Amino acid sequence: MRKGFMLVCDGSNGAGKTTVIAGLEAHLKQRGIEVVMTREPGGTVISEKIREIILDPTTPEMTDMTELMLFGAARAQHVREKIVPALEQGKVVISDRFDAATFSFQHYARGLDLATITTINQLALGDFKPDMNLILDLDPEEGLKRVKSRGEGLDRLEDEKQQFLQRAREGYLVQAENDPQRFTVIDASQTKAQVLEQSIALLDSLIAKHFPAGVSD
């Protein structure tokens, strides 16, 4: 039985997911709530190995369908091995990206058939869904500037053209518009403090909903 809840932090590249996720983790620990931090693709030994293949910038020959199926395989392992057991134990799961990213990048950006993506995702997830998707929205051009300012190399998806990243951004916004109960969009062009404050407010609303008996502060 699912006792905890899952919050996904997703959105544009360079939008500040790492900062927000670290702040959410600290807030949960401060409130005495056990939290499991994870990411997609990844989260388990098998899924992390698949992640290396997906993001490897030296494999430009990877086909779109191969990419989609690799994401599905990594997610299937991730959900069953790590996420569901944590939720059954009453823990909060915070994930850096999840299935909304697949619809944004593989359907809206790459143009893969929506029915095919839905089928692969359903095979990976079964009837599982995260409780909330927090979307950090940022113009892709600004996001790329932030990513490059880190001084690190770009992975295979970060190195895509601006048009690709813009379509992915639009994909997130369409999903949020179509399912406002499970998506919350935050303007990531605000200051880090503002973005984190709004993210924590969302997290606290989820805590109040899923732990009505209260938690120790």
Short mmCIF file of C-alpha atoms in Angstrom, two decimals:
data_model
loop_
_atom_site.label_atom_id
_atom_site.label_comp_id
_atom_site.label_asym_id
_atom_site.label_seq_id
_atom_site.Cartn_x
_atom_site.Cartn_y
_atom_site.Cartn_z
CA MET A 1 0.00 0.00 0.00
CA ARG A 2 1.26 3.45 -0.92
CA LYS A 3 1.81 5.48 2.24
CA GLY A 4 4.29 8.14 1.09
CA PHE A 5 4.22 10.43 -1.93
CA MET A 6 6.41 11.21 -4.93
CA LEU A 7 7.34 14.69 -6.15
CA VAL A 8 9.13 15.03 -9.49
CA CYS A 9 11.30 18.07 -10.20
CA ASP A 10 11.48 18.54 -13.95
CA GLY A 11 11.64 21.15 -16.67
CA SER A 12 14.09 23.04 -18.84
CA ASN A 13 17.81 22.29 -18.88
CA GLY A 14 19.65 24.76 -16.67
CA ALA A 15 16.48 25.81 -14.84
CA GLY A 16 17.95 25.08 -11.40
CA LYS A 17 16.66 21.60 -10.62
CA THR A 18 19.76 20.67 -8.63
CA THR A 19 19.41 23.69 -6.34
CA VAL A 20 15.70 23.15 -5.79
CA ILE A 21 16.07 19.43 -5.15
CA ALA A 22 18.79 20.04 -2.55
CA GLY A 23 16.54 22.61 -0.85
CA LEU A 24 13.57 20.24 -0.82
CA GLU A 25 15.68 17.46 0.67
CA ALA A 26 16.95 19.75 3.43
CA HIS A 27 13.40 20.93 4.19
CA LEU A 28 12.07 17.38 4.49
CA LYS A 29 14.89 16.34 6.80
CA GLN A 30 14.32 19.42 8.92
CA ARG A 31 10.70 18.37 9.31
CA GLY A 32 11.73 14.86 10.29
CA ILE A 33 10.41 13.18 7.15
CA GLU A 34 12.35 10.31 5.62
CA VAL A 35 13.18 11.10 2.02
CA VAL A 36 14.59 9.10 -0.90
CA MET A 37 16.41 11.14 -3.54
CA THR A 38 16.64 9.70 -7.03
CA ARG A 39 16.83 10.62 -10.72
CA GLU A 40 15.90 9.56 -14.24
CA PRO A 41 17.28 7.92 -16.10
CA GLY A 42 18.98 6.21 -13.18
CA GLY A 43 18.22 5.54 -9.54
CA THR A 44 19.33 1.88 -9.46
CA VAL A 45 22.48 0.06 -10.53
CA ILE A 46 20.85 -1.20 -13.73
CA SER A 47 19.14 2.11 -14.53
CA GLU A 48 22.36 4.07 -13.98
CA LYS A 49 24.14 1.85 -16.51
CA ILE A 50 21.37 2.57 -18.99
CA ARG A 51 21.74 6.29 -18.20
CA GLU A 52 25.37 6.19 -19.26
CA ILE A 53 24.33 4.81 -22.64
CA ILE A 54 21.49 7.30 -23.18
CA LEU A 55 23.51 10.42 -22.32
CA ASP A 56 26.82 9.42 -23.90
CA PRO A 57 27.70 12.28 -26.30
CA THR A 58 29.86 9.91 -28.40
CA THR A 59 26.82 7.98 -29.68
CA PRO A 60 25.03 10.38 -32.06
CA GLU A 61 23.95 7.38 -34.15
CA MET A 62 21.44 6.29 -31.49
CA THR A 63 17.98 6.12 -33.08
CA ASP A 64 14.99 7.87 -31.52
CA MET A 65 13.21 4.55 -30.93
CA THR A 66 16.28 3.08 -29.23
CA GLU A 67 16.42 6.11 -26.94
CA LEU A 68 12.73 5.76 -26.07
CA MET A 69 13.00 2.06 -25.24
CA LEU A 70 16.10 2.61 -23.13
CA PHE A 71 14.24 5.24 -21.10
CA GLY A 72 11.38 2.76 -20.66
CA ALA A 73 13.70 -0.03 -19.52
CA ALA A 74 15.44 2.21 -17.01
CA ARG A 75 12.08 3.43 -15.66
CA ALA A 76 10.65 -0.06 -15.28
CA GLN A 77 13.57 -1.08 -13.07
CA HIS A 78 13.56 2.21 -11.19
CA VAL A 79 9.88 2.07 -10.24
CA ARG A 80 9.84 -1.53 -9.11
CA GLU A 81 13.18 -1.68 -7.35
CA LYS A 82 13.36 1.72 -5.67
CA ILE A 83 10.33 4.00 -5.89
CA VAL A 84 7.39 1.74 -5.01
CA PRO A 85 9.15 0.08 -2.03
CA ALA A 86 10.04 3.52 -0.62
CA LEU A 87 6.45 4.76 -0.94
CA GLU A 88 5.12 1.60 0.69
CA GLN A 89 7.39 2.36 3.66
CA GLY A 90 5.84 5.81 4.00
CA LYS A 91 8.82 7.73 2.63
CA VAL A 92 8.78 10.77 0.37
CA VAL A 93 10.45 10.27 -3.01
CA ILE A 94 11.98 13.26 -4.81
CA SER A 95 13.04 12.52 -8.38
CA ASP A 96 15.10 14.60 -10.78
CA ARG A 97 12.92 14.05 -13.89
CA PHE A 98 10.45 11.24 -14.58
CA ASP A 99 7.90 10.26 -17.22
CA ALA A 100 6.82 13.80 -18.16
CA ALA A 101 10.32 14.26 -19.57
CA THR A 102 9.80 11.37 -21.96
CA PHE A 103 6.65 12.93 -23.39
CA SER A 104 8.37 16.32 -23.68
CA PHE A 105 11.64 15.18 -25.22
CA GLN A 106 10.61 12.10 -27.20
CA HIS A 107 7.16 13.20 -28.42
CA TYR A 108 7.07 17.01 -28.51
CA ALA A 109 10.77 17.50 -29.35
CA ARG A 110 11.68 14.37 -31.33
CA GLY A 111 8.26 13.84 -32.86
CA LEU A 112 7.81 10.19 -31.95
CA ASP A 113 4.25 8.89 -32.11
CA LEU A 114 2.32 9.69 -28.93
CA ALA A 115 0.56 6.31 -28.88
CA THR A 116 3.89 4.49 -29.05
CA ILE A 117 5.35 6.55 -26.21
CA THR A 118 2.22 6.00 -24.12
CA THR A 119 2.46 2.24 -24.65
CA ILE A 120 6.13 2.09 -23.66
CA ASN A 121 5.46 4.23 -20.61
CA GLN A 122 2.50 2.11 -19.52
CA LEU A 123 4.63 -1.03 -19.81
CA ALA A 124 7.26 0.60 -17.62
CA LEU A 125 4.90 2.09 -15.03
CA GLY A 126 1.84 -0.13 -14.93
CA ASP A 127 -0.74 1.93 -13.05
CA PHE A 128 1.88 3.95 -11.15
CA LYS A 129 1.93 7.76 -11.35
CA PRO A 130 3.90 10.36 -9.37
CA ASP A 131 1.77 12.56 -7.14
CA MET A 132 3.06 15.88 -8.48
CA ASN A 133 5.32 17.19 -11.23
CA LEU A 134 7.07 20.44 -10.40
CA ILE A 135 8.06 22.05 -13.69
CA LEU A 136 10.81 24.68 -13.61
CA ASP A 137 10.16 26.70 -16.74
CA LEU A 138 12.98 28.64 -18.41
CA ASP A 139 13.79 29.90 -21.90
CA PRO A 140 16.14 27.30 -23.47
CA GLU A 141 18.66 29.92 -24.55
CA GLU A 142 19.05 31.16 -20.99
CA GLY A 143 19.15 27.58 -19.76
CA LEU A 144 21.99 26.71 -22.12
CA LYS A 145 23.97 29.73 -20.90
CA ARG A 146 23.59 28.47 -17.34
CA VAL A 147 24.64 24.94 -18.28
CA LYS A 148 27.73 26.17 -20.12
CA SER A 149 28.67 28.45 -17.22
CA ARG A 150 29.22 25.36 -15.07
CA GLY A 151 32.32 24.60 -17.10
CA GLU A 152 31.24 21.02 -17.75
CA GLY A 153 30.74 19.28 -21.07
CA LEU A 154 27.24 18.91 -22.50
CA ASP A 155 25.56 15.50 -22.49
CA ARG A 156 23.85 14.14 -25.61
CA LEU A 157 20.49 15.80 -24.87
CA GLU A 158 21.89 19.12 -23.64
CA ASP A 159 23.82 19.39 -26.90
CA GLU A 160 20.65 19.37 -29.03
CA LYS A 161 19.66 22.41 -31.10
CA GLN A 162 17.66 25.28 -29.59
CA GLN A 163 14.56 24.37 -31.59
CA PHE A 164 14.61 20.89 -30.05
CA LEU A 165 14.89 22.29 -26.53
CA GLN A 166 12.14 24.84 -27.20
CA ARG A 167 9.77 22.09 -28.34
CA ALA A 168 10.58 20.13 -25.20
CA ARG A 169 9.78 23.19 -23.10
CA GLU A 170 6.45 23.58 -24.87
CA GLY A 171 5.77 19.90 -24.19
CA TYR A 172 6.04 20.45 -20.45
CA LEU A 173 3.72 23.44 -20.59
CA VAL A 174 1.11 21.53 -22.62
CA GLN A 175 1.17 18.66 -20.12
CA ALA A 176 0.78 21.09 -17.25
CA GLU A 177 -2.16 22.79 -18.92
CA ASN A 178 -3.85 19.45 -19.61
CA ASP A 179 -3.38 18.08 -16.07
CA PRO A 180 -3.26 20.93 -13.54
CA GLN A 181 -3.92 18.54 -10.66
CA ARG A 182 -0.59 16.80 -11.18
CA PHE A 183 1.54 19.62 -12.60
CA THR A 184 2.74 22.89 -11.08
CA VAL A 185 4.80 25.33 -13.18
CA ILE A 186 7.25 27.74 -11.55
CA ASP A 187 8.97 30.55 -13.44
CA ALA A 188 12.66 29.63 -13.16
CA SER A 189 13.82 33.05 -14.39
CA GLN A 190 13.13 34.38 -10.89
CA THR A 191 15.87 34.47 -8.25
CA LYS A 192 17.00 31.17 -6.75
CA ALA A 193 15.47 32.19 -3.42
CA GLN A 194 12.08 32.88 -5.01
CA VAL A 195 12.05 29.61 -6.94
CA LEU A 196 13.01 27.62 -3.86
CA GLU A 197 10.44 29.37 -1.67
CA GLN A 198 7.64 28.52 -4.11
CA SER A 199 8.89 24.94 -4.45
CA ILE A 200 8.92 24.44 -0.69
CA ALA A 201 5.39 25.86 -0.45
CA LEU A 202 4.26 23.21 -2.94
CA LEU A 203 6.07 20.51 -0.98
CA ASP A 204 4.42 21.60 2.27
CA SER A 205 1.00 21.39 0.61
CA LEU A 206 1.75 17.80 -0.39
CA ILE A 207 2.90 16.97 3.14
CA ALA A 208 -0.34 18.35 4.56
CA LYS A 209 -2.36 16.31 2.07
CA HIS A 210 -0.56 12.99 2.43
CA PHE A 211 0.35 13.15 6.12
CA PRO A 212 -2.85 14.62 7.64
CA ALA A 213 -1.95 13.31 11.10
CA GLY A 214 1.10 15.57 10.98
CA VAL A 215 4.82 15.00 11.17
CA SER A 216 7.43 16.01 13.68
CA ASP A 217 8.96 19.43 13.13
#
